[in-house]
Short mmCIF file of C-alpha atoms in Angstrom, two decimals:
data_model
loop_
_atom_site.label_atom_id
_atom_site.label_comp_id
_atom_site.label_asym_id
_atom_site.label_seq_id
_atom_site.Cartn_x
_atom_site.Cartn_y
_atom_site.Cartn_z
CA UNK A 405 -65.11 25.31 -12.78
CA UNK A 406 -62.00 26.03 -14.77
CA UNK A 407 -60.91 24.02 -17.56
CA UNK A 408 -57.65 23.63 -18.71
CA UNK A 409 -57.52 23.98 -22.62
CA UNK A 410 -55.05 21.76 -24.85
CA UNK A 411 -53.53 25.02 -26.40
CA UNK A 412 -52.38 26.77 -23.21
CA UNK A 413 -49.41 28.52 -24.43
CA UNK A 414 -46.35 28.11 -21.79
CA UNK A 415 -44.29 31.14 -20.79
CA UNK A 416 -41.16 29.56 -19.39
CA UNK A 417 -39.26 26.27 -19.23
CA UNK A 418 -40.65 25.98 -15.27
CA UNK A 419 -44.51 25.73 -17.11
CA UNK A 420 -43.42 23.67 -20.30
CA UNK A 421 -43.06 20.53 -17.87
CA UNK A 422 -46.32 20.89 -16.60
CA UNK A 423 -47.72 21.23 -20.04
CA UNK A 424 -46.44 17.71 -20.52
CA UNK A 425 -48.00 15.83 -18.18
CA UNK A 426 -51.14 14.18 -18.44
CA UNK A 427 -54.00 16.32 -17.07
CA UNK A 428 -57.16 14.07 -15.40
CA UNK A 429 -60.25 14.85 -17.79
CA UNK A 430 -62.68 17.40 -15.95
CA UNK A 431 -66.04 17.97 -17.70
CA UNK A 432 -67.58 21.66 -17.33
CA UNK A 433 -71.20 20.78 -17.98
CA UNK A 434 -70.67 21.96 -21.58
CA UNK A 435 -70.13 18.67 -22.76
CA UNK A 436 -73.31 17.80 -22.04
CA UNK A 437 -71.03 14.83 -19.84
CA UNK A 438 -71.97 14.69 -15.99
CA UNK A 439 -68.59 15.46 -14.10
CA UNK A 440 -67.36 12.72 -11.58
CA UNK A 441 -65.50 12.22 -8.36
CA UNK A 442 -61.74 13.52 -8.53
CA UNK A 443 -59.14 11.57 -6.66
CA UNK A 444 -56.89 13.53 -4.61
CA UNK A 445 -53.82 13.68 -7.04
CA UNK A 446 -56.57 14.71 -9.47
CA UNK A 447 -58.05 17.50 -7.13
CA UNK A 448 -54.15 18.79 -6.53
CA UNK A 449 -53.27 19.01 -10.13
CA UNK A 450 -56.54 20.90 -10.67
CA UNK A 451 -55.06 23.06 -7.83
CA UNK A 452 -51.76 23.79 -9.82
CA UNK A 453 -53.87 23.76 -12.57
CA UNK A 454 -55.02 28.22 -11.66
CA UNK A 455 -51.78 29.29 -11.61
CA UNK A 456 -50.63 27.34 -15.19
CA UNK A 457 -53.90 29.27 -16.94
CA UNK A 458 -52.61 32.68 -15.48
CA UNK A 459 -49.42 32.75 -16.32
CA UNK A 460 -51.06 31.37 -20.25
CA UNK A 461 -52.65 35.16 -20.64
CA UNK A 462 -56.09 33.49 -19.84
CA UNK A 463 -57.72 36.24 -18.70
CA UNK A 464 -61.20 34.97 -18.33
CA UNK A 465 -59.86 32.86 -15.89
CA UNK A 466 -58.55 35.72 -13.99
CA UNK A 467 -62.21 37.59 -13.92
CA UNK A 468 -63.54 34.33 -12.71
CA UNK A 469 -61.43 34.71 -9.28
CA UNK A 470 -62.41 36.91 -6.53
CA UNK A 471 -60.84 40.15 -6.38
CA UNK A 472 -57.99 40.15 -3.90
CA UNK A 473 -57.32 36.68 -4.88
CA UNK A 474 -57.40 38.12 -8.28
CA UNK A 475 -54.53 40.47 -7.50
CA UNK A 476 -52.38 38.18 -5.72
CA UNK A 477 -52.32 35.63 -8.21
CA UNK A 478 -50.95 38.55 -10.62
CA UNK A 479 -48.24 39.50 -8.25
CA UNK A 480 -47.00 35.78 -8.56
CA UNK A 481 -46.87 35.53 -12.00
CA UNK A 482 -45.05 38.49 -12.40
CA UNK A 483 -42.49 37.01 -9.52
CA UNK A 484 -42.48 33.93 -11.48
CA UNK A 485 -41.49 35.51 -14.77
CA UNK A 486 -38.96 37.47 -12.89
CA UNK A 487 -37.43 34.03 -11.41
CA UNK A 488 -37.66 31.95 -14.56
CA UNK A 489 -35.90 34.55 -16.42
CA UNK A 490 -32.65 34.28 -13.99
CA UNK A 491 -32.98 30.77 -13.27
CA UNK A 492 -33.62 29.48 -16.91
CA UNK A 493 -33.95 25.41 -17.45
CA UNK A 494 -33.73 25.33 -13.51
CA UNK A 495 -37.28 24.39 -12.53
CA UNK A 496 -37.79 21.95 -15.59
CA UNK A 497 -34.01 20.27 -14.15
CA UNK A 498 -35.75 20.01 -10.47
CA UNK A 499 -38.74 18.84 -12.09
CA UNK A 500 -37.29 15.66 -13.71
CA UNK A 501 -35.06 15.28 -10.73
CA UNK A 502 -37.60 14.69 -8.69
CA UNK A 503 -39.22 12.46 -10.82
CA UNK A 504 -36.23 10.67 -11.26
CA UNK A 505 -36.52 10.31 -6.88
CA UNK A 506 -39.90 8.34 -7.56
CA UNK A 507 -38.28 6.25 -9.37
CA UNK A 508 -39.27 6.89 -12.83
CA UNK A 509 -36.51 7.12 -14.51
CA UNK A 510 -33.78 4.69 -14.87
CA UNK A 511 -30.99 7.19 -16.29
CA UNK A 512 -28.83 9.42 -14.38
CA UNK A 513 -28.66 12.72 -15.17
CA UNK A 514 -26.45 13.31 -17.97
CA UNK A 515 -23.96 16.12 -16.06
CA UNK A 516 -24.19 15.43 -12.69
CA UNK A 517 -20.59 16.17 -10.73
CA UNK A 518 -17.93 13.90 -10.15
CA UNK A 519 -16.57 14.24 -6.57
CA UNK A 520 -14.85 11.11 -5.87
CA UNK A 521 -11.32 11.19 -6.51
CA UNK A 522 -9.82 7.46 -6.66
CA UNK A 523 -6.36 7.93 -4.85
CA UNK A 524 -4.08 6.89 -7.52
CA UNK A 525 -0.47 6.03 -7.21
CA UNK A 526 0.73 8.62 -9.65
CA UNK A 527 -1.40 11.64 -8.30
CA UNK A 528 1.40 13.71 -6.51
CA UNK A 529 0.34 14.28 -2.55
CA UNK A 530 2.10 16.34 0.30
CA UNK A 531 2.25 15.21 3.67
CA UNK A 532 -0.58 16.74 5.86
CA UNK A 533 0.52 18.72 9.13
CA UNK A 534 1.39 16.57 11.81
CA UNK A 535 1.47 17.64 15.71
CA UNK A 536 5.25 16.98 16.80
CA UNK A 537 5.75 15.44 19.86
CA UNK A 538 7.56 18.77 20.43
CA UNK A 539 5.49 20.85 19.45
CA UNK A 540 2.47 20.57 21.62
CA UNK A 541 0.92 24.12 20.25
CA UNK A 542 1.01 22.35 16.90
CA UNK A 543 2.42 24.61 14.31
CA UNK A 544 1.10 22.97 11.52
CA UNK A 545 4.73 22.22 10.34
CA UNK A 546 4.95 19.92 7.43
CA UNK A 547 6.71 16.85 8.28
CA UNK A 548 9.70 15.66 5.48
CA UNK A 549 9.03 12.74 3.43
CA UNK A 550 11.77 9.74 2.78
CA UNK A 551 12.39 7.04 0.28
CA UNK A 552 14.40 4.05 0.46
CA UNK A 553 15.08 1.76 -2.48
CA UNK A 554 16.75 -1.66 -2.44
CA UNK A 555 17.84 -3.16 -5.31
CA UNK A 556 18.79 -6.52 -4.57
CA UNK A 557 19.62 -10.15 -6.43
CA UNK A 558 15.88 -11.05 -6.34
CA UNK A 559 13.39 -8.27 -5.31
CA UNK A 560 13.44 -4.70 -6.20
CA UNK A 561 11.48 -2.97 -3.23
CA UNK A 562 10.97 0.73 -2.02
CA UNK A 563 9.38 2.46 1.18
CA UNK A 564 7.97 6.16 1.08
CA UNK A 565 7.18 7.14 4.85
CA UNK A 566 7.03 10.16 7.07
CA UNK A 567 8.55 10.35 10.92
CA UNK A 568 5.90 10.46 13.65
CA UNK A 569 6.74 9.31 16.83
CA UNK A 570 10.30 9.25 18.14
CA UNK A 571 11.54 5.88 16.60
CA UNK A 572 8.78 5.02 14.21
CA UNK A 573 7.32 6.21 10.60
CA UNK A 574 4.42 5.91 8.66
CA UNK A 575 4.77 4.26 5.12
CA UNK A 576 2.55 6.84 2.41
CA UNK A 577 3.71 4.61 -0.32
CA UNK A 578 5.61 1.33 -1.35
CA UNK A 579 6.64 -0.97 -4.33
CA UNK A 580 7.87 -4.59 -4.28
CA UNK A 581 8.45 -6.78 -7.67
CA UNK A 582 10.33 -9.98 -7.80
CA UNK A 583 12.94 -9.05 -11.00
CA UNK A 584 15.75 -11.82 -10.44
CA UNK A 585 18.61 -9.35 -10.81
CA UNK A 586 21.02 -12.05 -10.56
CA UNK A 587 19.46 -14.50 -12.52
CA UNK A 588 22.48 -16.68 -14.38
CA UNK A 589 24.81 -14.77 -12.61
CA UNK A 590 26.77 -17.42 -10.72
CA UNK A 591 27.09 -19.42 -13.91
CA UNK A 592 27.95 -16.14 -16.27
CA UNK A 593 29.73 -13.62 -13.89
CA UNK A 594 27.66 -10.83 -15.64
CA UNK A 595 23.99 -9.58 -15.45
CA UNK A 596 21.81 -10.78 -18.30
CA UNK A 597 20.17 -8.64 -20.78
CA UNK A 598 16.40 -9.84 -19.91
CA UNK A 599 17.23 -9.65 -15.99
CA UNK A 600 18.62 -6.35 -16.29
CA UNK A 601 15.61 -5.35 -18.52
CA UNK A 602 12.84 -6.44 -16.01
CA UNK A 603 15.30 -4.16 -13.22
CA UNK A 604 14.96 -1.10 -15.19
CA UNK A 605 10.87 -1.70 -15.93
CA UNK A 606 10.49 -2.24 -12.11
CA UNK A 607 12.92 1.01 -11.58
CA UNK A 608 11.20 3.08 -13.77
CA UNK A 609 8.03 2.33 -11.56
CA UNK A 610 9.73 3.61 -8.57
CA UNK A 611 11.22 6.70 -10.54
CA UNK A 612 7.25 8.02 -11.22
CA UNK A 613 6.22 6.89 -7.91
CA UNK A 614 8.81 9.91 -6.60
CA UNK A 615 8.47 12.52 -9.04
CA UNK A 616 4.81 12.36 -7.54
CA UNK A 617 5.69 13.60 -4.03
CA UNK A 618 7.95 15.71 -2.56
CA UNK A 619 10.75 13.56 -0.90
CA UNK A 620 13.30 15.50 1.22
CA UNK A 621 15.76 12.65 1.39
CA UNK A 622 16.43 9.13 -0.96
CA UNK A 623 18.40 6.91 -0.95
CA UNK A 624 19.05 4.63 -3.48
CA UNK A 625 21.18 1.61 -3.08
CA UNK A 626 21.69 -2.19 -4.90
CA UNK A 627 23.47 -4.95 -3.23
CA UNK A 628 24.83 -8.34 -4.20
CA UNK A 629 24.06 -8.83 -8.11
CA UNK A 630 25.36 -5.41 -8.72
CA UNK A 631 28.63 -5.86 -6.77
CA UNK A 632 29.62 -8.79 -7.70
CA UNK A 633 28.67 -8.65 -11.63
CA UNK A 634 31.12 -8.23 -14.17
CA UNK A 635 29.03 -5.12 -15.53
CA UNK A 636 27.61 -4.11 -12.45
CA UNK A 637 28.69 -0.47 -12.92
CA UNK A 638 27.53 -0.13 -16.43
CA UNK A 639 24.02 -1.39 -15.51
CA UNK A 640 24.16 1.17 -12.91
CA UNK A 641 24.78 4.05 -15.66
CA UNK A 642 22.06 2.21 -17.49
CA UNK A 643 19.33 2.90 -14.81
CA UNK A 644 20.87 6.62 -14.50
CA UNK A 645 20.45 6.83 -18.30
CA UNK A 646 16.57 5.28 -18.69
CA UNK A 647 15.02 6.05 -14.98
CA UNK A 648 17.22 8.96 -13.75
CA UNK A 649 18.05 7.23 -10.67
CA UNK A 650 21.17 7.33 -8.93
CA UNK A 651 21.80 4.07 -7.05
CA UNK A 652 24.44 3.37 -4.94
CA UNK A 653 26.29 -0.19 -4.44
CA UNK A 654 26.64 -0.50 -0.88
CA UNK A 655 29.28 -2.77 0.65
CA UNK A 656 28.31 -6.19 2.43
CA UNK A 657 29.15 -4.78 5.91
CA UNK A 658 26.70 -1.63 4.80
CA UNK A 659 24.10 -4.19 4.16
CA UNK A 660 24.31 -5.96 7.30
CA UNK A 661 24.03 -2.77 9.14
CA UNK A 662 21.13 -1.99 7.57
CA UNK A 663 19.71 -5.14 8.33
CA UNK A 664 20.03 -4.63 12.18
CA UNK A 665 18.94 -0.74 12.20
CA UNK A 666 15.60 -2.21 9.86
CA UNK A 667 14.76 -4.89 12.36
CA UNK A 668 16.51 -4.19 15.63
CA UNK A 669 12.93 -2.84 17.21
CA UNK A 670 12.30 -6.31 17.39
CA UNK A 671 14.84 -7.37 19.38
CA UNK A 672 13.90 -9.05 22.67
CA UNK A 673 14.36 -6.50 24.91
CA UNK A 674 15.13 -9.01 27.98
CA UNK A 675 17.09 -11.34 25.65
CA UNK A 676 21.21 -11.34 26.31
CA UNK A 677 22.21 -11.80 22.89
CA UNK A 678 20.89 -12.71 19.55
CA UNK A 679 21.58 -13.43 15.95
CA UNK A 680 20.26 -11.40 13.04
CA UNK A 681 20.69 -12.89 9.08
CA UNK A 682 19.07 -11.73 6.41
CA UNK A 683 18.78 -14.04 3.63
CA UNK A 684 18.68 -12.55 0.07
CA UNK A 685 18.65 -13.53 -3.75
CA UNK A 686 22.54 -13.20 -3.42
CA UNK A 687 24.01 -13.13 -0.48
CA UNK A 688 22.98 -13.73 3.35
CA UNK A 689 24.07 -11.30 6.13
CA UNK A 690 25.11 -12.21 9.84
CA UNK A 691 24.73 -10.09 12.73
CA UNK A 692 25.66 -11.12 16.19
CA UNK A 693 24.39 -8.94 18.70
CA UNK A 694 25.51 -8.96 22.56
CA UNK A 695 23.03 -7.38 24.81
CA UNK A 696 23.90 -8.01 27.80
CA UNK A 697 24.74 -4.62 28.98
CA UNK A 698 21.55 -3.63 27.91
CA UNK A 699 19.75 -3.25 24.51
CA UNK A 700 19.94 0.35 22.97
CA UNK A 701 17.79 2.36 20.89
CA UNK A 702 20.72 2.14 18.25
CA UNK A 703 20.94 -1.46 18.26
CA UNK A 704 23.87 -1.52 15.65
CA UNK A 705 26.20 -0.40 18.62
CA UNK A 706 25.43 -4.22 19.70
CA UNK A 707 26.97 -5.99 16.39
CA UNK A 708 30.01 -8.05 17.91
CA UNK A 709 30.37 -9.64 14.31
CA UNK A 710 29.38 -10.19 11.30
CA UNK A 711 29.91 -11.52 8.05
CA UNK A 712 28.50 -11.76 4.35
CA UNK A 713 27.95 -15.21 2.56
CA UNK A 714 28.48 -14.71 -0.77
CA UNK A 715 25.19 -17.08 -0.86
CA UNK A 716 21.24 -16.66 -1.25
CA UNK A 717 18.30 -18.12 -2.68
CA UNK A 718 18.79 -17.81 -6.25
CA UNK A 719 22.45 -18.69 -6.30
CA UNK A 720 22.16 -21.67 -4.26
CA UNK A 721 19.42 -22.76 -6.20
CA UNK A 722 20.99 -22.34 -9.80
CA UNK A 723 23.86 -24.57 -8.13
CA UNK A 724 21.51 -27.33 -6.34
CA UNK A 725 17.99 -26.94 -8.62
CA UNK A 726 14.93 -25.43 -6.81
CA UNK A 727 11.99 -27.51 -8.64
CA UNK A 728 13.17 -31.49 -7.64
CA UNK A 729 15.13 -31.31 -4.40
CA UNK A 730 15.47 -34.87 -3.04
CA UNK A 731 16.77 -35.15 0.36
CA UNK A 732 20.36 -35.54 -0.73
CA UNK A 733 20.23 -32.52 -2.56
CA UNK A 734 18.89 -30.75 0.08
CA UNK A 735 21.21 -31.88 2.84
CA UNK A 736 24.01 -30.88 0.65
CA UNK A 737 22.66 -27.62 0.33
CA UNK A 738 22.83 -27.27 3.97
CA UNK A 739 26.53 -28.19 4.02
CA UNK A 740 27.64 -26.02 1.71
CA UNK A 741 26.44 -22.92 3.94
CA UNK A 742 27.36 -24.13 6.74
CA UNK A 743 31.28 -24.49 5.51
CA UNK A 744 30.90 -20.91 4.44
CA UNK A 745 29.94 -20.00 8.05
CA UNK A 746 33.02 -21.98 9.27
CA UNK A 747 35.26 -19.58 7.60
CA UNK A 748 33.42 -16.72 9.87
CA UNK A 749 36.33 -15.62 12.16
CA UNK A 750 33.20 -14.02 14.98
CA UNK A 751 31.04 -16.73 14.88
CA UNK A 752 31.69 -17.74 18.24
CA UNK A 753 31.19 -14.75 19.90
CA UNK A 754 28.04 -15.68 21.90
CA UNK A 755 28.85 -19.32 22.59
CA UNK A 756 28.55 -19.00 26.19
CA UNK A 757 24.75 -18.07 25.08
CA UNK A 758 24.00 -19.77 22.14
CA UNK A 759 20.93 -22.54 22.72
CA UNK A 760 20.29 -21.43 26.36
CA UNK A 761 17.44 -18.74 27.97
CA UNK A 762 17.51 -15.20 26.72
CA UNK A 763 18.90 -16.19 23.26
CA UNK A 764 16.95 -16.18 20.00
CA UNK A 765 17.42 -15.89 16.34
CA UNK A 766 16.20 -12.97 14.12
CA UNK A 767 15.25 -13.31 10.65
CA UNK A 768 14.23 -10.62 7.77
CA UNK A 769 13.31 -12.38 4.31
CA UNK A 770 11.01 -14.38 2.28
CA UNK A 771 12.70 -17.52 3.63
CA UNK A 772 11.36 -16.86 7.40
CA UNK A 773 8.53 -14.66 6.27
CA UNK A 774 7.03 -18.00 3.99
CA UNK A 775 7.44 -20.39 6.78
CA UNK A 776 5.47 -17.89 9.18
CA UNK A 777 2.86 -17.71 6.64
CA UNK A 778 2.39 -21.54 6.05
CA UNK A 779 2.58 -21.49 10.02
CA UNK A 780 -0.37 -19.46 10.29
CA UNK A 781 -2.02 -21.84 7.38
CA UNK A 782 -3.00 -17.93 5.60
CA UNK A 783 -5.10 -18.22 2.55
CA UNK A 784 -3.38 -14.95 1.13
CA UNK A 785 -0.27 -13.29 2.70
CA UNK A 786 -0.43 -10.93 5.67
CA UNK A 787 2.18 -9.15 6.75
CA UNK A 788 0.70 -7.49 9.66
CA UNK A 789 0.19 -11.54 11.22
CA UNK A 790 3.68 -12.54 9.74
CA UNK A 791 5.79 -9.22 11.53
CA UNK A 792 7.01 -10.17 14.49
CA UNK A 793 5.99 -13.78 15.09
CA UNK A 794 7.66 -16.19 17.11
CA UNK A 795 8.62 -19.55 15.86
CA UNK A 796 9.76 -22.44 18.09
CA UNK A 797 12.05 -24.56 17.52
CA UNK A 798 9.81 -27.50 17.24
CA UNK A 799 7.63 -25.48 14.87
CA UNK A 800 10.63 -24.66 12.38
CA UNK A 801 11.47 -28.41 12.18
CA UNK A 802 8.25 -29.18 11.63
CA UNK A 803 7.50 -26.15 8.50
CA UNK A 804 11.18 -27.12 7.11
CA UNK A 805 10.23 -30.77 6.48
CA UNK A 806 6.89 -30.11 5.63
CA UNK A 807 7.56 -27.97 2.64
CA UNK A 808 10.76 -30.13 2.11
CA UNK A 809 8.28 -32.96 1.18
CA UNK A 810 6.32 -31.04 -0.99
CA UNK A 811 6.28 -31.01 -4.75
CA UNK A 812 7.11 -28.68 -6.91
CA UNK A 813 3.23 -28.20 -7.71
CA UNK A 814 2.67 -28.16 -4.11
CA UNK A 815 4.75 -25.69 -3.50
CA UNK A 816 3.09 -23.45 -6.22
CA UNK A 817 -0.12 -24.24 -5.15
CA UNK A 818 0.22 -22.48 -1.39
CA UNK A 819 -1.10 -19.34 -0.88
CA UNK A 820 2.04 -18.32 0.69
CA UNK A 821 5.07 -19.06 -1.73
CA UNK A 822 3.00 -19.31 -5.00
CA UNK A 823 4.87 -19.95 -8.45
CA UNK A 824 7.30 -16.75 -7.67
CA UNK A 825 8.79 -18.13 -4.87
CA UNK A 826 8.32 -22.08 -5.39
CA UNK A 827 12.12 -22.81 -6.68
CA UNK A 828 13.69 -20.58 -4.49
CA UNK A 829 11.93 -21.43 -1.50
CA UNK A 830 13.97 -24.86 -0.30
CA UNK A 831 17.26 -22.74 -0.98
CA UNK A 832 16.19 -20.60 1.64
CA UNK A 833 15.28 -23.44 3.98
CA UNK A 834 18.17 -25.02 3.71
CA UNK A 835 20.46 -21.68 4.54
CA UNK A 836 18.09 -21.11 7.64
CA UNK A 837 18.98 -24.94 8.47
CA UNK A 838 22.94 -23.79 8.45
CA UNK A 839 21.94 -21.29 10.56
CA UNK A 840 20.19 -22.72 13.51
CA UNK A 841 23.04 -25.98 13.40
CA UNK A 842 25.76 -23.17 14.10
CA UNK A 843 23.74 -21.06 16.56
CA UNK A 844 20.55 -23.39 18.30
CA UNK A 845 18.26 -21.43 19.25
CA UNK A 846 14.69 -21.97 20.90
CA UNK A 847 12.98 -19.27 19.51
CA UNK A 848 13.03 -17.72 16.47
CA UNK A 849 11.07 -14.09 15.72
CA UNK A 850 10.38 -13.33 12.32
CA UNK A 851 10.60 -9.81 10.43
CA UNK A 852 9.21 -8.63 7.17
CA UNK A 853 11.29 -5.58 7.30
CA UNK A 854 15.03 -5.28 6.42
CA UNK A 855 17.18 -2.71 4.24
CA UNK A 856 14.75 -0.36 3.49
CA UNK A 857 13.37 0.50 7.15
CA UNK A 858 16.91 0.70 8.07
CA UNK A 859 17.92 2.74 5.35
CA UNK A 860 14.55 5.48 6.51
CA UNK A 861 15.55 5.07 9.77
CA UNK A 862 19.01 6.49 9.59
CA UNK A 863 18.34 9.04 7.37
CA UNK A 864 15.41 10.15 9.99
CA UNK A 865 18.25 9.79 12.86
CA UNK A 866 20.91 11.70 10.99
CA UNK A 867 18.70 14.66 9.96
CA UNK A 868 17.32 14.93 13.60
CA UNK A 869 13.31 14.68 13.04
CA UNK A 870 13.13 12.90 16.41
CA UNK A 871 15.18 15.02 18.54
CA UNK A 872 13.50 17.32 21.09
CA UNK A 873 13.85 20.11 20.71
CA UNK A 874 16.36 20.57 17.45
CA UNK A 875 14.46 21.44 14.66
CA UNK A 876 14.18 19.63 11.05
CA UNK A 877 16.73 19.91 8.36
CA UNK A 878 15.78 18.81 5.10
CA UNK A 879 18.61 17.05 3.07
CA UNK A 880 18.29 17.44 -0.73
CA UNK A 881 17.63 14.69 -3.04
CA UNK A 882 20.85 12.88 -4.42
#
């Protein structure tokens, strides 16, 4: 029987682990101890045990072996030297790895690989090969990337997205912060210093978020705060200056044709006419469509008038208050649009529609958006419930008084307007309620879309990335 001595040299990192372990106590007879029963994990380290005393030099061992066992037992260790000299720590690594599988060791090893890559924002990604609608060999041809920015009195928002089927894109990337552009403006004429600061913080967000991809056409544009400000044009220097952004003030009959190319896919198809308005920080666009010749995929060929009120949420509110809005104040509020509408030269383009079958009402802000959501009673916003709904007219009465009759605190306290939105909210209702008194409607679909998708989806038009067969061309960066 062999027996495996306490000063066994080791001859390579793969033996110095087993020298390590414990070895079950084996008596030779020399002890004058009688030997006992093994268990079989004792019997298989005993096993492992011949090979260990060869590869020590103990050559009495070896003589105690048969002969051809003997030999082959010397042709291992001499592969095993051979090995552990390439390999170096690697069998003592596997060793404690697998120990490490039994559960015996609570530690990770120290250098093991990182291979998951968190997909962060600034980490700058191309668009992966899409297969063209015509291209049905698929060429691997990599499909341009957009951006769209809007700049307006309340939100600063922007859209990265790449064409895929004719008509539609898919959004890689967007930004939205509420930065109250035009906060004080109605009352000052000018931009203030803080507003203008929390612009350019929000900007220089959306400047990183493009130096990290490869966009083939932007554009950049600001609406009502900028145009009507005193120093509109120097705070547009300004964000040249700190972001290196190039933003373009875009007229109020721009803006509302943005508005229809954003949300026009959501048109009623079978409807005769219908009215689009977008309500913003600033100012609230008016689109009235006429359809009854048949609804195109360029729905802006539709608008039969439209108009700009030099009115929005955080203007109105500044004049009325937004926190404590008794019902006086908010039936005035109401008025007040509704004598800007008067002044609309178009507005009664569709009265041989308006209120009857196959007429509805469109609407693309947080006004319409935060009724939908309190409609749908969400315990955290969702846009892809929210795009597209349909309101009826029972419902919007019902969501306009409701919140109307809420406090201040209440109105923080939903899920759905929150403390961002809770003194801006009413001013929005009560510009929808102008609205629907000058064009009833029974229906009313809601869009969370507006300037932006509009703004990707001519760009997409005018460079061609939907027609068959014309191939891409790539306009450059402004």
């Amino acid at each position: 029987m062999l027996v495996r001595s306490s000063g066994d040299a080791t001859s390579g990192s793969g033996e110095s682990t087993h020298s390590k372990r414990t070895e079950p106590t084996v008596s030779n007879g020399e002890d004058g101890k009688e030997g006992r029963k093994l268990s079989k994990r004792q019997r298989r380290r005993k096993r492992k045990a011949v090979p260990a005393e060869a590869r020590a030099g103990g050559a009495g061992a070896l003589h105690d072996l048969p002969p051809n066992l003997s030999a082959k037992l010397t042709e291992a260790e001499r592969a095993l030297r051979a090995r552990s000299g390439a390999d170096g720590a690697q069998p003592a690594a596997k060793s404690r790895r697998r120990r490490r599988g039994r559960g015996r060791s609570g530690s990770a090893p120290a250098a093991m690989p990182c291979t998951h890559v968190p997909s962060a924002v600034a980490v700058p990604q191309r668009a992966a090969p899409v297969r063209r609608a015509d291209r049905p060999d698929g060429d691997g041809m990599r499909l341009p990337t957009y951006a769209a920015l809007d700049l307006g009195t309340n939100n600063c928002r922007l859209l990265i997205a790449t064409p895929t089927r004719p008509g539609q894109f898919r959004v890689i990337d967007a930004f939205s912060r509420i930065v109250r552009l035009g906060e004080g403006l109605g009352r000052t004429g000018s931009l203030a210093a803080g507003a203008m600061d929390r612009a350019v913080a929000a900007l220089e967000i959306c400047s990183q978020k493009l130096q990290a991809r490869e966009i083939s056409g932007a554009r950049l544009i600001a609406t009502e705060a900028c145009r009507a400000a005193a120093n509109g044009a120097e705070f547009i220097e300004r964000v040249q200056r700190d972001t290196g952004l190039s933003l373009e003030i875009v007229t109020r009959e721009t803006e509302a044709r943005l508005a229809v190319s954003g949300c026009g896919s959501l048109v009623d198809r079978s409807a005769k006419g219908a009215v689009l308005f977008d309500i913003g920080g600033g100012s609230t666009e008016i689109a009235l469509l006429d359809l009854r010749r048949g609804a195109s995929r360029r729905l802006s060929n539709h608008i039969v008038a439209w108009t700009s009120l030099p009115v929005g949420v955080v203007t109105l509110a500044e004049r009325h208050g937004g926190r404590d809005v008794p019902p006086d104040v908010f039936e005035r509020m109401i008025r007040e649009v509704e004598e800007m509408i008067a002044g609309f030269p178009g507005a009664g383009k569709l009265d041989d529609l308006v209120g009857r079958d196959g007429f509805h009402l469109l609407g693309t802000s947080g006004t319409v958006t935060t009724l939908a959501g309190v409609q749908l009673e969400l315990e955290r916003y969702d846009r892809r419930q929210v795009d597209g709904l349909w309101l009826a007219e029972a419902d919007i009465d019902r969501l306009v008084g409701r919140i109307a009759g809420w406090s201040f605190e209440e109105r923080v306290a939903n899920p759905c307007i929150g403390s961002e939105r809770a003194d801006l909210v009413l001013a929005g209702c009560a510009i929808l309620e102008a609205i629907r008194r000058v064009w009833p409607a029974k229906t009313l679909r809601v869009a969370d879309r507006g300037l932006r998708e509009g703004l990707l989806t001519e760009m997409m038009v005018a460079d061609g990335v939907w027609r068959r067969p014309a191939p891409v061309t790539v306009r450059q960066t402004a």
